[in-house]
Tab-separated table of C-alpha atoms in Angstrom:
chain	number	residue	atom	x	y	z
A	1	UNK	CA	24.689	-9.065	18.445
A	2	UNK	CA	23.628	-7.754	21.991
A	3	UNK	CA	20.191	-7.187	20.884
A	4	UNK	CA	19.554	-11.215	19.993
A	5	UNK	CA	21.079	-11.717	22.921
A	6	UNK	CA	18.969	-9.154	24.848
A	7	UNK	CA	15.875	-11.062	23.279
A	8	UNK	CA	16.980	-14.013	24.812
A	9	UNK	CA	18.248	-13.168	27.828
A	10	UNK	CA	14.563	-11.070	28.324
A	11	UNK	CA	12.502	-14.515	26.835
A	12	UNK	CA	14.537	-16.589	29.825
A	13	UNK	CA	13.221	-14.049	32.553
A	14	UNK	CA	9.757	-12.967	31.455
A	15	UNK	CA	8.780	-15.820	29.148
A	16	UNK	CA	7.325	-12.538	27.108
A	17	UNK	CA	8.741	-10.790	24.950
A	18	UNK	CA	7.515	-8.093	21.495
A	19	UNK	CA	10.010	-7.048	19.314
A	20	UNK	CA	9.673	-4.161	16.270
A	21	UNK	CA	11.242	-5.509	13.315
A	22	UNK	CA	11.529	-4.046	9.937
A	23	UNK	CA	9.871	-5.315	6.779
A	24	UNK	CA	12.410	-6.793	4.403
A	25	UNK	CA	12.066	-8.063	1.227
A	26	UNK	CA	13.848	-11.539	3.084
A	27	UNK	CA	14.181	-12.851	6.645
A	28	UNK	CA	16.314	-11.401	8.597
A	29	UNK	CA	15.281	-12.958	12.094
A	30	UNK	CA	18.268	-15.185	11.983
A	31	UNK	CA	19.828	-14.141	15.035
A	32	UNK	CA	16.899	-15.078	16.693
A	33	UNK	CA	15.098	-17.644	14.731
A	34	UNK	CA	15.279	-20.620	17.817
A	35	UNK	CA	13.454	-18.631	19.698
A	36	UNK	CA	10.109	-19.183	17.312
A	37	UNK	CA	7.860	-21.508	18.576
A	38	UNK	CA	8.372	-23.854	15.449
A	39	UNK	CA	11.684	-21.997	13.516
A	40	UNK	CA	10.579	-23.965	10.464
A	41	UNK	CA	7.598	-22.151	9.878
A	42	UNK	CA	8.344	-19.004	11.833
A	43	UNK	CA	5.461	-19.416	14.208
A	44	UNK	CA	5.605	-17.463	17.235
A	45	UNK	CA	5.502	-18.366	20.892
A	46	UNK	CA	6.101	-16.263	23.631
A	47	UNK	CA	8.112	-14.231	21.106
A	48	UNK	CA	5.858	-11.615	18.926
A	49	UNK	CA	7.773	-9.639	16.239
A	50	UNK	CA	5.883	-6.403	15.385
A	51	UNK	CA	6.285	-4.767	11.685
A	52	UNK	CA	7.489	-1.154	12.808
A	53	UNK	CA	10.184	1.391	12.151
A	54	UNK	CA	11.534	4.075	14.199
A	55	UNK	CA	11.312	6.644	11.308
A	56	UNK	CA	7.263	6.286	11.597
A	57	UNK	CA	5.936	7.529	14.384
A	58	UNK	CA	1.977	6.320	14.384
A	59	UNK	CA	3.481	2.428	13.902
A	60	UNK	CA	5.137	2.966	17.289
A	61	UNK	CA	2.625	4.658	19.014
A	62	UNK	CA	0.039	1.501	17.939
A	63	UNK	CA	2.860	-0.676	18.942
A	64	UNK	CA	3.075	0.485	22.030
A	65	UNK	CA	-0.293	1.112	23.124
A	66	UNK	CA	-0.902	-2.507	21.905
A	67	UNK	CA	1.680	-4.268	23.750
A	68	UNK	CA	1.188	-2.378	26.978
A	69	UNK	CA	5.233	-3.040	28.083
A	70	UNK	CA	6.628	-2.981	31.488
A	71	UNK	CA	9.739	-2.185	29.900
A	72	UNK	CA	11.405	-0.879	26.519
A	73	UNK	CA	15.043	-1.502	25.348
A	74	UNK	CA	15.795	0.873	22.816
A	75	UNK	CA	18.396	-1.086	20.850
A	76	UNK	CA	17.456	0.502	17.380
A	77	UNK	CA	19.648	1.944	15.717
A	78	UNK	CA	21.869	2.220	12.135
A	79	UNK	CA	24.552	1.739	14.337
A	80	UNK	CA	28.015	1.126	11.955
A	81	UNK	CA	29.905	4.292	12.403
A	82	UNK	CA	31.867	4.583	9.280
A	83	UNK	CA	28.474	4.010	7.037
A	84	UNK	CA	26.902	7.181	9.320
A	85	UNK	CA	29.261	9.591	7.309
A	86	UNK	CA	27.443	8.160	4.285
A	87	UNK	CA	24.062	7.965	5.672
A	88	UNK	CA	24.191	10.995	8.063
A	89	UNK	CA	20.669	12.056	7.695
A	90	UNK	CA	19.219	8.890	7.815
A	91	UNK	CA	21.036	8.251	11.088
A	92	UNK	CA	20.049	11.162	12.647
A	93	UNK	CA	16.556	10.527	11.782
A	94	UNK	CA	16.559	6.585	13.351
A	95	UNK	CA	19.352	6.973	16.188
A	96	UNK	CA	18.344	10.443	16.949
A	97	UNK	CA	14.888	11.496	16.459
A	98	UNK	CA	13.670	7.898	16.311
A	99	UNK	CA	14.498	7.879	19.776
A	100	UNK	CA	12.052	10.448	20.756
A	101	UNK	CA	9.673	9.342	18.768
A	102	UNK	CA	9.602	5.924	20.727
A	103	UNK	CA	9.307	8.413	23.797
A	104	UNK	CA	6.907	10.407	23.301
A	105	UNK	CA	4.573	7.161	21.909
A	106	UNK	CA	5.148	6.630	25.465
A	107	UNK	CA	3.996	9.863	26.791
A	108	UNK	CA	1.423	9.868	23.978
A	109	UNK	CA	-0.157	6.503	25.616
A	110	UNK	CA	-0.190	7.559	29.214
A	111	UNK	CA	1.974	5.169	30.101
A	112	UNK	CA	5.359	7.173	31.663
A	113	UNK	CA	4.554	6.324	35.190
A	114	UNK	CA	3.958	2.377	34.181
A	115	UNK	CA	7.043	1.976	31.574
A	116	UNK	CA	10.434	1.522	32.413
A	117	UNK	CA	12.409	2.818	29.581
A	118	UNK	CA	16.301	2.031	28.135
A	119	UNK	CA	18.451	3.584	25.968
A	120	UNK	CA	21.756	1.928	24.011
A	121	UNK	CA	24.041	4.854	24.625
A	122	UNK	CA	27.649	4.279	23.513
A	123	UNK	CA	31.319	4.512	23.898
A	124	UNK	CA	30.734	6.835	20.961
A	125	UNK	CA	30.014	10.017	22.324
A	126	UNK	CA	32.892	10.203	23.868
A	127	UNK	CA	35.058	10.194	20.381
A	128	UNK	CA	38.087	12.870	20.780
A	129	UNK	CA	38.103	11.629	24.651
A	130	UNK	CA	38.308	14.014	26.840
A	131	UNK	CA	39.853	12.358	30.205
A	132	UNK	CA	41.208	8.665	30.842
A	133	UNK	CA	39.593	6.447	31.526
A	134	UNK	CA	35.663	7.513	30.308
A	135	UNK	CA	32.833	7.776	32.963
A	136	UNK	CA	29.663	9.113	33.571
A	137	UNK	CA	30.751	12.594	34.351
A	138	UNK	CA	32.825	12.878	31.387
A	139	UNK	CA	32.618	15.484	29.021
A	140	UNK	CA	31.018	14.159	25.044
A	141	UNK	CA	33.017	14.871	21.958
A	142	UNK	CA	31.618	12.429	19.282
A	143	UNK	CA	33.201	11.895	16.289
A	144	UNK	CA	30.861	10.748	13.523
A	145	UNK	CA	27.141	11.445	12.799
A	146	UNK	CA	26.839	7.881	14.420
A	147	UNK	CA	28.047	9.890	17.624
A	148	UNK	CA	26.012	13.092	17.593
A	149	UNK	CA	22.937	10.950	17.013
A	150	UNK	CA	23.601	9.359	19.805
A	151	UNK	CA	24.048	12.397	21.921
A	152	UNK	CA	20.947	13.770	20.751
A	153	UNK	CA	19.027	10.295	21.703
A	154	UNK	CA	21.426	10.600	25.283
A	155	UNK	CA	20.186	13.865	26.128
A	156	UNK	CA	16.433	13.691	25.142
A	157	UNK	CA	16.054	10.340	27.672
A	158	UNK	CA	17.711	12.626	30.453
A	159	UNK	CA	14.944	14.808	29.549
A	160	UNK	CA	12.131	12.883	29.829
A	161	UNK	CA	13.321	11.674	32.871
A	162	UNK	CA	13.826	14.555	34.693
A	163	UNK	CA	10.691	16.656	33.118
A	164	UNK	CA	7.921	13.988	33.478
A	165	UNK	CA	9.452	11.510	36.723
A	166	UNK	CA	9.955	9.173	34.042
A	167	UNK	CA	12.071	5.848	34.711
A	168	UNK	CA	14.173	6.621	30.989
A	169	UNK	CA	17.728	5.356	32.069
A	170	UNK	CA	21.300	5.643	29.358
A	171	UNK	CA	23.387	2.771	29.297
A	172	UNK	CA	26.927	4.338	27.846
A	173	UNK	CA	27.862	0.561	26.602
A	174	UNK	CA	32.041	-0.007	25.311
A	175	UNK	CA	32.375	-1.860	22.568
A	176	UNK	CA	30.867	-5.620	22.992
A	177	UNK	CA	31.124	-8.463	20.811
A	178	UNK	CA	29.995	-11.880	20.003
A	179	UNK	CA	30.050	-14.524	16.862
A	180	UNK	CA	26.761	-12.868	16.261
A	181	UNK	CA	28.570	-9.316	15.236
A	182	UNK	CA	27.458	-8.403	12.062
A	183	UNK	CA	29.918	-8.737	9.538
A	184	UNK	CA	31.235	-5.513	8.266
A	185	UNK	CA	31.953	-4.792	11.926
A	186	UNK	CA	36.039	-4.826	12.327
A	187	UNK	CA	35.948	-7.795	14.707
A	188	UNK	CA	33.554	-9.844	13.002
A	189	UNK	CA	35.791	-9.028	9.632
A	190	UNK	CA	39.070	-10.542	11.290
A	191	UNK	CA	37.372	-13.315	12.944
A	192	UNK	CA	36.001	-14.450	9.824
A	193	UNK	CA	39.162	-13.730	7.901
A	194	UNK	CA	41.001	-15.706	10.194
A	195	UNK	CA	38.390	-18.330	9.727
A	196	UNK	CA	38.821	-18.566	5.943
A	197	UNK	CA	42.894	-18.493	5.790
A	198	UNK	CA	42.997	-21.090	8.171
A	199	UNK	CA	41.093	-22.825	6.214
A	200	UNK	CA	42.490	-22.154	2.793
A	201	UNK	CA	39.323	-19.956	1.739
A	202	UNK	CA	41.390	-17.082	1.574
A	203	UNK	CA	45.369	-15.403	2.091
A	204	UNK	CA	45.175	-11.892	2.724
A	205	UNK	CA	42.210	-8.988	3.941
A	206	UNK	CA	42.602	-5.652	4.474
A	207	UNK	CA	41.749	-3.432	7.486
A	208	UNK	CA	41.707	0.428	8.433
A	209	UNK	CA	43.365	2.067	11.291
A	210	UNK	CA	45.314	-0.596	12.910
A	211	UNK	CA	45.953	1.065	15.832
A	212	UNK	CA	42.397	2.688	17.009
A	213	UNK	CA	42.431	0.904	20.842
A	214	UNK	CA	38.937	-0.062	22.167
A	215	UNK	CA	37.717	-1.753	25.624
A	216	UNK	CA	36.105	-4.726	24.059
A	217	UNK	CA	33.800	-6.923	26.056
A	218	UNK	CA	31.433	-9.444	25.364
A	219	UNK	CA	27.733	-9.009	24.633
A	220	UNK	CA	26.185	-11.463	27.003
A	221	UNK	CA	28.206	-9.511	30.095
A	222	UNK	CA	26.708	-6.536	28.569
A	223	UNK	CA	23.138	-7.454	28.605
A	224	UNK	CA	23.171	-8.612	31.800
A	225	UNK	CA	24.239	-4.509	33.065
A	226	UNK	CA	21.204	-3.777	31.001
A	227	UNK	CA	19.140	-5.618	32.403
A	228	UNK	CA	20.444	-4.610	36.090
A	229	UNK	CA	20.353	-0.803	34.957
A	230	UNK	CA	16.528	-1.638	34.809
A	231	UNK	CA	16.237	-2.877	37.981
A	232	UNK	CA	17.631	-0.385	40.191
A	233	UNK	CA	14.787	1.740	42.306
A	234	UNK	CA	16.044	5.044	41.120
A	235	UNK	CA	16.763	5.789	37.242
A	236	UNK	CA	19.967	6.559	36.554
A	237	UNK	CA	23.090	6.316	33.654
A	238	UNK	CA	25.888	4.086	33.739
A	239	UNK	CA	29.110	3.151	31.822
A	240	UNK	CA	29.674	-0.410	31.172
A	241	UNK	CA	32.937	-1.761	30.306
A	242	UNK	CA	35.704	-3.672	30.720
A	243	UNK	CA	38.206	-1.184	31.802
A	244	UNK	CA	40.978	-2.976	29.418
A	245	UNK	CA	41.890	-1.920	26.293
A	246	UNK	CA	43.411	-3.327	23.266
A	247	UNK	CA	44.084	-2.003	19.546
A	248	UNK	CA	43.065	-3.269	16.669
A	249	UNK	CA	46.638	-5.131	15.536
A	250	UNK	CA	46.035	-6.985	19.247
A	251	UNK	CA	42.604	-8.635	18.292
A	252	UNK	CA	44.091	-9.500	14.692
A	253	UNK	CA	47.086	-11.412	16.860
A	254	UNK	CA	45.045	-13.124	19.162
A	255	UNK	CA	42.737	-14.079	16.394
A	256	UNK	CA	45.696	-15.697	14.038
A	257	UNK	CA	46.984	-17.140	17.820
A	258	UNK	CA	44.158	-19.142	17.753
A	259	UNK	CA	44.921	-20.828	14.706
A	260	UNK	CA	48.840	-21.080	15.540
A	261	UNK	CA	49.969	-18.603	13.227
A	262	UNK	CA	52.242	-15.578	14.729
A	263	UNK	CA	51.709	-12.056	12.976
A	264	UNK	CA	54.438	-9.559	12.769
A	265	UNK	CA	54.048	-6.214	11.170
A	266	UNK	CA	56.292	-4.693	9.026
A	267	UNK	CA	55.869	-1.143	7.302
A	268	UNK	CA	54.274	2.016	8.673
A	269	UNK	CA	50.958	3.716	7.680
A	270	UNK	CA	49.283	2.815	4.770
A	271	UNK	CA	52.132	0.304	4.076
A	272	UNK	CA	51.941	-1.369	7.150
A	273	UNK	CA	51.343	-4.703	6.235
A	274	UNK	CA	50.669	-8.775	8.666
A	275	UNK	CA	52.904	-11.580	7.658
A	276	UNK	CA	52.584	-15.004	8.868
A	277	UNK	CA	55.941	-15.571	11.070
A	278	UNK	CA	56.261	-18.940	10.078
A	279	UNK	CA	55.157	-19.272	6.638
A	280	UNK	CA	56.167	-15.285	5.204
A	281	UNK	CA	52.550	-15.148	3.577
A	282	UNK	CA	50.932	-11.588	3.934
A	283	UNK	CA	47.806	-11.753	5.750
A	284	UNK	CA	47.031	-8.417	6.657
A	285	UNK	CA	47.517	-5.122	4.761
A	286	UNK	CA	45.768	-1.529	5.210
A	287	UNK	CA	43.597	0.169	2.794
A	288	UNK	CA	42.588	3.830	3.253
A	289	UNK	CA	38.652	3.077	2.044
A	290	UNK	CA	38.119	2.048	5.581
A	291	UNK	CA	39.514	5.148	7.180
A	292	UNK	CA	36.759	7.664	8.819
A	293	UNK	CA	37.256	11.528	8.306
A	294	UNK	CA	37.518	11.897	11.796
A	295	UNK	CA	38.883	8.854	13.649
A	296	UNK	CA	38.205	7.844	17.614
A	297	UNK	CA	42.011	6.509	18.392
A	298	UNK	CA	40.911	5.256	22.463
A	299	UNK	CA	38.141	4.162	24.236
A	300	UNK	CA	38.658	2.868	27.429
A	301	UNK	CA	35.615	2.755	30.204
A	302	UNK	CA	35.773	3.210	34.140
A	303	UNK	CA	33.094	0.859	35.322
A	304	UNK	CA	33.593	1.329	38.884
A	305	UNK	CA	30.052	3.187	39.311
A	306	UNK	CA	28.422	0.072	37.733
A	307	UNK	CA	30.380	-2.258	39.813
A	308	UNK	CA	29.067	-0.124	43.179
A	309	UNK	CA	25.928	0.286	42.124
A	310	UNK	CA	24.934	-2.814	40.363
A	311	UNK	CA	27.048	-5.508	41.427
A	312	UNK	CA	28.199	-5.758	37.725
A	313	UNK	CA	31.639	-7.234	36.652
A	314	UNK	CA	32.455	-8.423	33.060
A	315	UNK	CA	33.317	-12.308	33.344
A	316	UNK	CA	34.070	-13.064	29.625
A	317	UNK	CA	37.639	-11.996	28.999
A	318	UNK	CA	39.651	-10.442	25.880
A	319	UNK	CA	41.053	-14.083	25.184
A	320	UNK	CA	38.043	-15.716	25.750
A	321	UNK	CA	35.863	-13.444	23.464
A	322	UNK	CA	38.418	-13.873	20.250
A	323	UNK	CA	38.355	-17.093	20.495
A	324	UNK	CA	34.183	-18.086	20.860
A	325	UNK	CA	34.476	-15.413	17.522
A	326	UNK	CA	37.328	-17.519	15.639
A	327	UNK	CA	35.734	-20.918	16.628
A	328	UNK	CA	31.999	-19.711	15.667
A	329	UNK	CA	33.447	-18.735	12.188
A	330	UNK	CA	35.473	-21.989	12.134
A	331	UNK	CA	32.556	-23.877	11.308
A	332	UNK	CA	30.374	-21.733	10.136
A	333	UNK	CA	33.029	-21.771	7.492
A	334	UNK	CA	33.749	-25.320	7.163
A	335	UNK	CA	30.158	-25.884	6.449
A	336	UNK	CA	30.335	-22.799	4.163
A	337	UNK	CA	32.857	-21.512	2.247
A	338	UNK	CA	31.147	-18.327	1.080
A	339	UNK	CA	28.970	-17.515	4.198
């Protein structure tokens, strides 16, 4: 979601843009496709997509010596949390190592004096949280492989920063969202859910840990701190969030508000189950398959160093962001049944 968004928000400013892409058997530009020069064909414009992986280090260094960038977003990433218990090794390898890998292709080209380099940090490492609310100087306990990938990836850009001058900068991003979320992603899953049952595509879907609480914000807010982070004089690391938090069970109400349907929960644990308030239909139960070995129960950011330092405040609100998901999936729906 926030790296589409990223794309465009970049093509707006620069009218330049590369992007590394991986090869696929099938497109999977979609999130970006109107940004081609002719999206029927795929022909680019301003916009040039670069076969590469962060697992192979020669493609990036090519890539980048190349492309010559002013600046690198490091948005890479096998980023779903719960699949990183599955796929540890592999996500250590992208979100970890592939991190370094994009830095040294850096260092490898000469180019750490000219490049301006940023790195999707994440709510993440802070897992088994440590104070409340999170901020910069709080102490990392991640949770998942997802997590100590990301630590790794954290620490190496503080490294390169501070042993070669380099402008490498961590953005510790909350949770953000948009109708562009993939869609095993929890929010994405009840927004479309929500979608279908309104629209008699579907009665009931089932959830994990209904009460993990997260500071959810929206991805366009997001990008924007990104892009500020990048544009400060001095490099430097910086928590963005909302500083609000909500649990799961609240963006499953708000989503069903939307529609005009009222959820109360009966039941408690793996029982627990959503009925409709009106109509007694069960909407929402729990099934254990989606519970992690080692949950994170609360994530909520301090952005006040952000808001100092960058001028940055979210402007897309809880409310606001479940219901751009519920009406994206509307019609997406509508036209679709089994999108």
């Amino acid at each position: 979601a926030s790296s589409s968004t990223l794309v465009e928000c970049l093509y707006e400013l620069t009218k330049h843009v590369h992007g590394i892409i991986r090869r696929s058997s099938s497109f999977n530009t979609g999130r970006i496709e109107h940004l081609y020069k002719n999206p029927q064909t795929h022909s680019e414009g301003n916009m040039k997509l670069h076969y590469g992986d962060l697992t192979d280090s020669m493609c990036l260094m090519k890539i980048i010596s190349e492309t010559r960038p002013s600046e690198v977003y490091n948005l890479a990433a096998q980023s779903h949390v719960k699949v990183s218990f599955d796929l540890a090794e592999y996500t250590a390898n992208v979100d970890g190592v592939g991190t370094l890998r994009l830095l040294d292709a850096i260092k490898t080209c000469n180019m750490t004096d000219s490049v301006r380099f940023y790195q999707a940090s994440t709510s993440e490492l802070y897992g088994k949280v440590q104070e409340i609310p999170q901020r910069e100087t709080t102490v990392f306990y991640p949770r998942s492989p997802y997590g100590v990938a990301k630590l790794y990836a954290y620490w190496i850009v503080v490294n390169f920063r501070e042993a070669y001058n380099m402008f490498a900068v961590n953005g510790i991003l909350f949770n953000h969202e948009s109708p562009r979320r993939g869609e095993n992603f929890v929010t994405r899953k009840i927004s479309r859910s929500v979608a279908k049952i309104h629209l008699g595509q579907l009665e009931c879907f089932s959830l994990g840990n209904l009460d993990s609480k997260r500071d959810w914000g929206h991805a366009r807010d997001y990008v924007e701190a990104m892009w500020l982070i990048m544009q400060q004089d001095k490099p430097d690391d910086f928590v963005v969030a909302t500083g609000e938090v909500h649990s799961v069970k609240d963006f499953v109400e708000e989503a069903f508000k939307h529609v005009g349907k009222n959820i109360v929960w009966e039941g408690k644990d793996q029982m627990e189950i959503g009925r409709c308030k009106e109509t007694g239909v069960v909407h929402v139960r729990v099934d254990p398959k989606f519970f992690r070995p080692t949950e994170v129960e609360f994530l909520q950011g301090d952005n006040s160093k952000a808001q100092r330092v960058l001028g940055w405040k979210p402007k897309v609100t809880f409310e606001e962001l479940v219901k751009e998901m519920v009406d994206m999936d509307l019609e997406l729906m509508k036209k679709n049944p089994n999108a």
